PDB file of C-alpha atoms in Angstrom:
ATOM      1  CA  MET A   1     -31.424  27.654  -5.219  1.00  0.00           C
ATOM      2  CA  GLU A   2     -33.091  24.732  -6.981  1.00  0.00           C
ATOM      3  CA  GLN A   3     -30.011  24.184  -9.169  1.00  0.00           C
ATOM      4  CA  LEU A   4     -27.841  24.162  -6.053  1.00  0.00           C
ATOM      5  CA  LEU A   5     -30.059  21.522  -4.466  1.00  0.00           C
ATOM      6  CA  ASP A   6     -29.831  19.434  -7.640  1.00  0.00           C
ATOM      7  CA  LEU A   7     -26.033  19.462  -7.358  1.00  0.00           C
ATOM      8  CA  PHE A   8     -26.271  17.927  -3.892  1.00  0.00           C
ATOM      9  CA  ASP A   9     -28.884  15.325  -4.809  1.00  0.00           C
ATOM     10  CA  PHE A  10     -27.600  12.137  -3.150  1.00  0.00           C
ATOM     11  CA  GLY A  11     -30.449  10.082  -4.605  1.00  0.00           C
ATOM     12  CA  PRO A  12     -28.393   8.550  -7.476  1.00  0.00           C
ATOM     13  CA  PHE A  13     -25.540   7.848  -5.054  1.00  0.00           C
ATOM     14  CA  PHE A  14     -27.707   5.881  -2.630  1.00  0.00           C
ATOM     15  CA  ASP A  15     -29.525   4.161  -5.507  1.00  0.00           C
ATOM     16  CA  ASN A  16     -26.160   2.675  -6.537  1.00  0.00           C
ATOM     17  CA  ILE A  17     -24.714   2.214  -3.045  1.00  0.00           C
ATOM     18  CA  ASP A  18     -24.372  -1.580  -3.499  1.00  0.00           C
ATOM     19  CA  THR A  19     -22.100  -1.149  -6.527  1.00  0.00           C
ATOM     20  CA  ILE A  20     -20.063   1.539  -4.761  1.00  0.00           C
ATOM     21  CA  LEU A  21     -19.623  -0.660  -1.690  1.00  0.00           C
ATOM     22  CA  GLU A  22     -18.429  -3.485  -3.960  1.00  0.00           C
ATOM     23  CA  GLY A  23     -15.773  -1.089  -5.254  1.00  0.00           C
ATOM     24  CA  PHE A  24     -14.661  -0.286  -1.703  1.00  0.00           C
ATOM     25  CA  TRP A  25     -14.577  -3.988  -0.852  1.00  0.00           C
ATOM     26  CA  ALA A  26     -12.279  -4.495  -3.847  1.00  0.00           C
ATOM     27  CA  THR A  27     -10.092  -1.661  -2.530  1.00  0.00           C
ATOM     28  CA  ILE A  28      -9.943  -3.244   0.938  1.00  0.00           C
ATOM     29  CA  ARG A  29      -8.994  -6.672  -0.451  1.00  0.00           C
ATOM     30  CA  LEU A  30      -6.248  -5.118  -2.548  1.00  0.00           C
ATOM     31  CA  SER A  31      -4.967  -3.012   0.371  1.00  0.00           C
ATOM     32  CA  VAL A  32      -4.820  -5.901   2.853  1.00  0.00           C
ATOM     33  CA  ALA A  33      -2.982  -8.247   0.487  1.00  0.00           C
ATOM     34  CA  ALA A  34      -0.561  -5.528  -0.651  1.00  0.00           C
ATOM     35  CA  ALA A  35       0.098  -4.414   2.947  1.00  0.00           C
ATOM     36  CA  ILE A  36       1.128  -7.921   4.023  1.00  0.00           C
ATOM     37  CA  LEU A  37       3.278  -8.544   0.960  1.00  0.00           C
ATOM     38  CA  SER A  38       4.901  -5.092   1.018  1.00  0.00           C
ATOM     39  CA  LEU A  39       5.898  -5.642   4.656  1.00  0.00           C
ATOM     40  CA  ILE A  40       7.571  -8.922   3.727  1.00  0.00           C
ATOM     41  CA  ILE A  41       9.328  -7.290   0.760  1.00  0.00           C
ATOM     42  CA  GLY A  42      10.394  -4.347   2.916  1.00  0.00           C
ATOM     43  CA  VAL A  43      11.955  -6.628   5.556  1.00  0.00           C
ATOM     44  CA  ILE A  44      13.867  -8.561   2.883  1.00  0.00           C
ATOM     45  CA  LEU A  45      15.079  -5.353   1.265  1.00  0.00           C
ATOM     46  CA  VAL A  46      16.227  -3.781   4.520  1.00  0.00           C
ATOM     47  CA  THR A  47      18.096  -6.988   5.310  1.00  0.00           C
ATOM     48  CA  PHE A  48      19.881  -6.608   1.983  1.00  0.00           C
ATOM     49  CA  ARG A  49      20.592  -2.932   2.580  1.00  0.00           C
ATOM     50  CA  VAL A  50      22.287  -3.437   5.947  1.00  0.00           C
ATOM     51  CA  SER A  51      23.893  -6.746   5.006  1.00  0.00           C
ATOM     52  CA  PRO A  52      27.690  -7.120   5.355  1.00  0.00           C
ATOM     53  CA  VAL A  53      27.695  -8.666   1.854  1.00  0.00           C
ATOM     54  CA  PRO A  54      28.430  -5.903  -0.735  1.00  0.00           C
ATOM     55  CA  VAL A  55      26.469  -7.596  -3.540  1.00  0.00           C
ATOM     56  CA  LEU A  56      23.318  -7.773  -1.414  1.00  0.00           C
ATOM     57  CA  ARG A  57      23.695  -4.125  -0.416  1.00  0.00           C
ATOM     58  CA  MET A  58      24.005  -3.154  -4.079  1.00  0.00           C
ATOM     59  CA  VAL A  59      20.893  -5.157  -5.025  1.00  0.00           C
ATOM     60  CA  GLY A  60      18.843  -3.677  -2.191  1.00  0.00           C
ATOM     61  CA  THR A  61      20.003  -0.123  -2.911  1.00  0.00           C
ATOM     62  CA  ALA A  62      19.338  -0.456  -6.651  1.00  0.00           C
ATOM     63  CA  TYR A  63      15.841  -1.848  -6.101  1.00  0.00           C
ATOM     64  CA  VAL A  64      14.852   0.865  -3.633  1.00  0.00           C
ATOM     65  CA  ASN A  65      16.256   3.725  -5.722  1.00  0.00           C
ATOM     66  CA  VAL A  66      14.637   2.494  -8.930  1.00  0.00           C
ATOM     67  CA  LEU A  67      11.193   1.763  -7.452  1.00  0.00           C
ATOM     68  CA  ARG A  68      10.999   4.927  -5.348  1.00  0.00           C
ATOM     69  CA  ASN A  69      11.741   7.069  -8.410  1.00  0.00           C
ATOM     70  CA  THR A  70       9.392   5.248 -10.793  1.00  0.00           C
ATOM     71  CA  PRO A  71       5.726   6.310 -11.069  1.00  0.00           C
ATOM     72  CA  LEU A  72       3.379   3.718  -9.611  1.00  0.00           C
ATOM     73  CA  THR A  73       1.231   3.829 -12.747  1.00  0.00           C
ATOM     74  CA  LEU A  74       4.235   2.772 -14.812  1.00  0.00           C
ATOM     75  CA  VAL A  75       4.960  -0.113 -12.429  1.00  0.00           C
ATOM     76  CA  LEU A  76       1.370  -1.350 -12.675  1.00  0.00           C
ATOM     77  CA  LEU A  77       1.353  -1.008 -16.465  1.00  0.00           C
ATOM     78  CA  MET A  78       4.548  -3.038 -16.641  1.00  0.00           C
ATOM     79  CA  CYS A  79       2.875  -5.762 -14.553  1.00  0.00           C
ATOM     80  CA  SER A  80      -0.362  -5.902 -16.556  1.00  0.00           C
ATOM     81  CA  LEU A  81       0.724  -5.095 -20.100  1.00  0.00           C
ATOM     82  CA  GLY A  82       4.326  -6.280 -19.933  1.00  0.00           C
ATOM     83  CA  LEU A  83       4.422  -9.329 -17.690  1.00  0.00           C
ATOM     84  CA  SER A  84       0.826 -10.507 -18.009  1.00  0.00           C
ATOM     85  CA  ASP A  85      -0.316  -9.628 -21.540  1.00  0.00           C
ATOM     86  CA  THR A  86       3.024  -9.683 -23.406  1.00  0.00           C
ATOM     87  CA  LEU A  87       5.030 -12.364 -21.589  1.00  0.00           C
ATOM     88  CA  ARG A  88       1.885 -14.377 -20.763  1.00  0.00           C
ATOM     89  CA  LEU A  89       2.770 -14.784 -17.091  1.00  0.00           C
ATOM     90  CA  VAL A  90      -0.617 -15.435 -15.511  1.00  0.00           C
ATOM     91  CA  PHE A  91      -1.845 -16.468 -12.081  1.00  0.00           C
ATOM     92  CA  SER A  92      -5.219 -17.717 -13.266  1.00  0.00           C
ATOM     93  CA  ASP A  93      -7.260 -18.218 -16.418  1.00  0.00           C
ATOM     94  CA  ASP A  94      -9.817 -15.882 -14.878  1.00  0.00           C
ATOM     95  CA  SER A  95      -8.864 -12.365 -15.965  1.00  0.00           C
ATOM     96  CA  GLY A  96     -10.254 -10.752 -12.799  1.00  0.00           C
ATOM     97  CA  THR A  97      -8.170 -12.963 -10.515  1.00  0.00           C
ATOM     98  CA  ASN A  98      -5.098 -12.562 -12.716  1.00  0.00           C
ATOM     99  CA  TYR A  99      -5.233  -8.755 -12.777  1.00  0.00           C
ATOM    100  CA  TYR A 100      -5.968  -8.678  -9.059  1.00  0.00           C
ATOM    101  CA  TRP A 101      -2.740 -10.494  -8.227  1.00  0.00           C
ATOM    102  CA  TRP A 102      -0.720  -8.409 -10.664  1.00  0.00           C
ATOM    103  CA  ALA A 103      -2.141  -5.284  -9.008  1.00  0.00           C
ATOM    104  CA  VAL A 104      -1.168  -6.728  -5.618  1.00  0.00           C
ATOM    105  CA  LEU A 105       2.383  -7.500  -6.788  1.00  0.00           C
ATOM    106  CA  GLY A 106       2.851  -4.125  -8.466  1.00  0.00           C
ATOM    107  CA  LEU A 107       1.507  -2.153  -5.520  1.00  0.00           C
ATOM    108  CA  SER A 108       3.362  -4.191  -2.893  1.00  0.00           C
ATOM    109  CA  GLY A 109       6.631  -4.152  -4.851  1.00  0.00           C
ATOM    110  CA  TYR A 110       6.396  -0.368  -5.078  1.00  0.00           C
ATOM    111  CA  THR A 111       5.341   0.125  -1.448  1.00  0.00           C
ATOM    112  CA  GLY A 112       7.961  -2.336  -0.217  1.00  0.00           C
ATOM    113  CA  ALA A 113      10.693   0.126  -1.185  1.00  0.00           C
ATOM    114  CA  PHE A 114       9.178   2.753   1.133  1.00  0.00           C
ATOM    115  CA  VAL A 115       8.712   0.189   3.911  1.00  0.00           C
ATOM    116  CA  CYS A 116      12.397  -0.678   3.544  1.00  0.00           C
ATOM    117  CA  GLU A 117      13.488   2.940   3.975  1.00  0.00           C
ATOM    118  CA  ALA A 118      11.216   3.376   7.001  1.00  0.00           C
ATOM    119  CA  LEU A 119      12.717   0.275   8.620  1.00  0.00           C
ATOM    120  CA  ARG A 120      16.249   1.369   7.758  1.00  0.00           C
ATOM    121  CA  SER A 121      15.664   4.643   9.563  1.00  0.00           C
ATOM    122  CA  GLY A 122      14.462   2.592  12.541  1.00  0.00           C
ATOM    123  CA  ILE A 123      17.594   0.457  12.446  1.00  0.00           C
ATOM    124  CA  ASN A 124      19.675   3.625  12.560  1.00  0.00           C
ATOM    125  CA  THR A 125      18.056   4.493  15.907  1.00  0.00           C
ATOM    126  CA  VAL A 126      19.276   1.242  17.506  1.00  0.00           C
ATOM    127  CA  PRO A 127      22.518   1.926  19.441  1.00  0.00           C
ATOM    128  CA  LEU A 128      25.556   0.472  17.708  1.00  0.00           C
ATOM    129  CA  GLY A 129      26.641  -1.100  20.985  1.00  0.00           C
ATOM    130  CA  GLN A 130      23.740  -3.555  20.852  1.00  0.00           C
ATOM    131  CA  ALA A 131      24.891  -4.977  17.532  1.00  0.00           C
ATOM    132  CA  GLU A 132      28.432  -5.226  18.863  1.00  0.00           C
ATOM    133  CA  ALA A 133      27.177  -6.975  22.005  1.00  0.00           C
ATOM    134  CA  ALA A 134      25.258  -9.447  19.834  1.00  0.00           C
ATOM    135  CA  ARG A 135      28.413 -10.282  17.900  1.00  0.00           C
ATOM    136  CA  SER A 136      30.396 -10.641  21.120  1.00  0.00           C
ATOM    137  CA  ILE A 137      28.095 -13.395  22.380  1.00  0.00           C
ATOM    138  CA  GLY A 138      28.358 -15.279  19.092  1.00  0.00           C
ATOM    139  CA  LEU A 139      25.164 -14.284  17.295  1.00  0.00           C
ATOM    140  CA  THR A 140      25.323 -14.236  13.523  1.00  0.00           C
ATOM    141  CA  PHE A 141      24.221 -11.220  11.486  1.00  0.00           C
ATOM    142  CA  THR A 142      20.861 -12.840  10.740  1.00  0.00           C
ATOM    143  CA  GLN A 143      20.284 -13.779  14.380  1.00  0.00           C
ATOM    144  CA  SER A 144      21.163 -10.340  15.731  1.00  0.00           C
ATOM    145  CA  LEU A 145      18.975  -8.695  13.099  1.00  0.00           C
ATOM    146  CA  ARG A 146      16.012 -10.985  13.827  1.00  0.00           C
ATOM    147  CA  MET A 147      16.181 -11.064  17.625  1.00  0.00           C
ATOM    148  CA  ILE A 148      17.656  -7.688  18.587  1.00  0.00           C
ATOM    149  CA  ILE A 149      17.757  -5.042  15.866  1.00  0.00           C
ATOM    150  CA  LEU A 150      14.553  -5.468  13.861  1.00  0.00           C
ATOM    151  CA  PRO A 151      12.184  -5.700  16.879  1.00  0.00           C
ATOM    152  CA  GLN A 152      13.506  -2.356  18.155  1.00  0.00           C
ATOM    153  CA  ALA A 153      13.461  -0.867  14.649  1.00  0.00           C
ATOM    154  CA  PHE A 154       9.785  -1.799  14.216  1.00  0.00           C
ATOM    155  CA  ARG A 155       8.881  -0.154  17.522  1.00  0.00           C
ATOM    156  CA  ALA A 156      10.692   3.023  16.493  1.00  0.00           C
ATOM    157  CA  VAL A 157       8.959   3.381  13.095  1.00  0.00           C
ATOM    158  CA  ILE A 158       5.370   2.329  13.759  1.00  0.00           C
ATOM    159  CA  ALA A 159       4.081   5.837  12.961  1.00  0.00           C
ATOM    160  CA  PRO A 160       6.038   6.125   9.667  1.00  0.00           C
ATOM    161  CA  LEU A 161       4.857   2.652   8.670  1.00  0.00           C
ATOM    162  CA  GLY A 162       1.300   3.821   9.312  1.00  0.00           C
ATOM    163  CA  SER A 163       1.874   6.753   6.968  1.00  0.00           C
ATOM    164  CA  VAL A 164       3.194   4.371   4.304  1.00  0.00           C
ATOM    165  CA  LEU A 165       0.085   2.194   4.725  1.00  0.00           C
ATOM    166  CA  ILE A 166      -2.241   5.184   4.374  1.00  0.00           C
ATOM    167  CA  ALA A 167      -0.402   6.293   1.232  1.00  0.00           C
ATOM    168  CA  MET A 168      -0.729   2.771  -0.150  1.00  0.00           C
ATOM    169  CA  ILE A 169      -4.492   2.722   0.475  1.00  0.00           C
ATOM    170  CA  LYS A 170      -4.829   5.957  -1.492  1.00  0.00           C
ATOM    171  CA  ASN A 171      -2.525   4.614  -4.200  1.00  0.00           C
ATOM    172  CA  THR A 172      -4.996   1.805  -4.895  1.00  0.00           C
ATOM    173  CA  THR A 173      -6.940   4.353  -6.963  1.00  0.00           C
ATOM    174  CA  VAL A 174      -4.448   3.832  -9.806  1.00  0.00           C
ATOM    175  CA  ALA A 175      -4.819   0.028  -9.751  1.00  0.00           C
ATOM    176  CA  ALA A 176      -6.899   0.371 -12.908  1.00  0.00           C
ATOM    177  CA  ALA A 177      -3.559   0.582 -14.726  1.00  0.00           C
ATOM    178  CA  ALA A 178      -3.147  -3.109 -13.881  1.00  0.00           C
ATOM    179  CA  GLY A 179      -6.668  -3.897 -15.093  1.00  0.00           C
ATOM    180  CA  TYR A 180      -8.137  -4.270 -11.604  1.00  0.00           C
ATOM    181  CA  ALA A 181     -11.527  -2.668 -10.975  1.00  0.00           C
ATOM    182  CA  GLU A 182     -11.747  -0.963  -7.585  1.00  0.00           C
ATOM    183  CA  THR A 183     -13.425   2.186  -6.236  1.00  0.00           C
ATOM    184  CA  ALA A 184     -11.885   4.631  -8.722  1.00  0.00           C
ATOM    185  CA  VAL A 185     -12.923   2.469 -11.675  1.00  0.00           C
ATOM    186  CA  ILE A 186     -16.482   2.184 -10.377  1.00  0.00           C
ATOM    187  CA  MET A 187     -16.592   5.962  -9.949  1.00  0.00           C
ATOM    188  CA  LYS A 188     -15.359   6.516 -13.520  1.00  0.00           C
ATOM    189  CA  GLN A 189     -17.990   4.142 -14.858  1.00  0.00           C
ATOM    190  CA  PHE A 190     -20.699   6.196 -13.170  1.00  0.00           C
ATOM    191  CA  MET A 191     -19.173   9.442 -14.453  1.00  0.00           C
ATOM    192  CA  ASP A 192     -19.236   8.110 -18.013  1.00  0.00           C
ATOM    193  CA  ASP A 193     -22.951   7.363 -17.682  1.00  0.00           C
ATOM    194  CA  PRO A 194     -24.922  10.391 -18.987  1.00  0.00           C
ATOM    195  CA  THR A 195     -27.852   9.556 -16.716  1.00  0.00           C
ATOM    196  CA  PHE A 196     -25.621   9.943 -13.650  1.00  0.00           C
ATOM    197  CA  GLN A 197     -24.280  13.434 -14.378  1.00  0.00           C
ATOM    198  CA  SER A 198     -26.582  15.077 -11.830  1.00  0.00           C
ATOM    199  CA  GLY A 199     -25.077  12.888  -9.105  1.00  0.00           C
ATOM    200  CA  ALA A 200     -21.436  13.647  -9.901  1.00  0.00           C
ATOM    201  CA  LEU A 201     -20.740  15.892  -6.915  1.00  0.00           C
ATOM    202  CA  PRO A 202     -22.387  13.583  -4.342  1.00  0.00           C
ATOM    203  CA  LEU A 203     -20.412  10.705  -5.873  1.00  0.00           C
ATOM    204  CA  PHE A 204     -17.123  12.563  -5.343  1.00  0.00           C
ATOM    205  CA  ILE A 205     -18.131  13.457  -1.787  1.00  0.00           C
ATOM    206  CA  GLY A 206     -19.249   9.903  -0.994  1.00  0.00           C
ATOM    207  CA  VAL A 207     -16.037   8.332  -2.316  1.00  0.00           C
ATOM    208  CA  ALA A 208     -13.926  10.898  -0.430  1.00  0.00           C
ATOM    209  CA  VAL A 209     -15.793  10.114   2.795  1.00  0.00           C
ATOM    210  CA  GLY A 210     -15.320   6.407   2.127  1.00  0.00           C
ATOM    211  CA  PHE A 211     -11.553   6.787   1.848  1.00  0.00           C
ATOM    212  CA  MET A 212     -11.520   8.893   5.003  1.00  0.00           C
ATOM    213  CA  ILE A 213     -13.311   6.042   6.791  1.00  0.00           C
ATOM    214  CA  LEU A 214     -10.498   3.742   5.668  1.00  0.00           C
ATOM    215  CA  THR A 215      -7.547   6.039   6.361  1.00  0.00           C
ATOM    216  CA  LEU A 216      -8.450   8.080   9.465  1.00  0.00           C
ATOM    217  CA  PRO A 217      -8.934   5.094  11.822  1.00  0.00           C
ATOM    218  CA  THR A 218      -5.721   3.615  10.403  1.00  0.00           C
ATOM    219  CA  GLY A 219      -3.833   6.803  11.254  1.00  0.00           C
ATOM    220  CA  PHE A 220      -5.317   6.986  14.753  1.00  0.00           C
ATOM    221  CA  PHE A 221      -4.523   3.317  15.406  1.00  0.00           C
ATOM    222  CA  PHE A 222      -0.888   3.605  14.342  1.00  0.00           C
ATOM    223  CA  GLY A 223      -0.513   6.837  16.314  1.00  0.00           C
ATOM    224  CA  TRP A 224      -1.863   5.129  19.435  1.00  0.00           C
ATOM    225  CA  LEU A 225       0.290   2.051  18.836  1.00  0.00           C
ATOM    226  CA  ALA A 226       3.416   4.191  18.358  1.00  0.00           C
ATOM    227  CA  LYS A 227       2.860   5.883  21.729  1.00  0.00           C
ATOM    228  CA  ARG A 228       2.053   2.570  23.404  1.00  0.00           C
ATOM    229  CA  THR A 229       5.223   0.833  22.167  1.00  0.00           C
ATOM    230  CA  ALA A 230       7.615   3.807  22.175  1.00  0.00           C
ATOM    231  CA  VAL A 231      11.209   2.886  22.987  1.00  0.00           C
ATOM    232  CA  ALA A 232      12.586   4.801  25.971  1.00  0.00           C
ATOM    233  CA  ARG A 233      15.956   6.383  25.172  1.00  0.00           C
TER     234      ARG A 233
END
């Protein structure tokens, strides 16, 4: 019984709560920046994929197929080891800032491919007659996409976009491949400390609860928003 109580000793966890919260703050900063950038990338890609220009469609299709079938860890390693360390493409002389932005770019570039596919499925729900009506009144492809098609597509795929965002938040745990220290790295540092071994299980539980605090409200919000903005068919 005493050994069981030792396994659930949350004392070491709460003694280091400030460091753990710093790791979660790093995760939140990475998630917010990557969410905004991946949305922008996704919109650009979906514009390419439905474009009447064959070359743009080929570029968009190639990007999405390559990124969706490439492990995220490999993408982040390419950003940190390939582009940053080998080619010397840096955002800042400060290594922490540099690896942060490479983690943002790698994660958002990867997630943008999934955002693109979610938006493309939303575009497919827009009746073809609306695009034809837009052309009949003289709107260009870009104008009809911006003013008519994409607004309806976004309303149709709010829930799937929420799922993509939740997956991206969880994917931040591999950002260490880009040299960025977030929650998973902080947890590993504690696990490598011999004096912290008795608090391993509470650490796992605490980090899991922390990610649930980030993802569950996100899921509920997007579910509510999807119902609130549902398109009547």
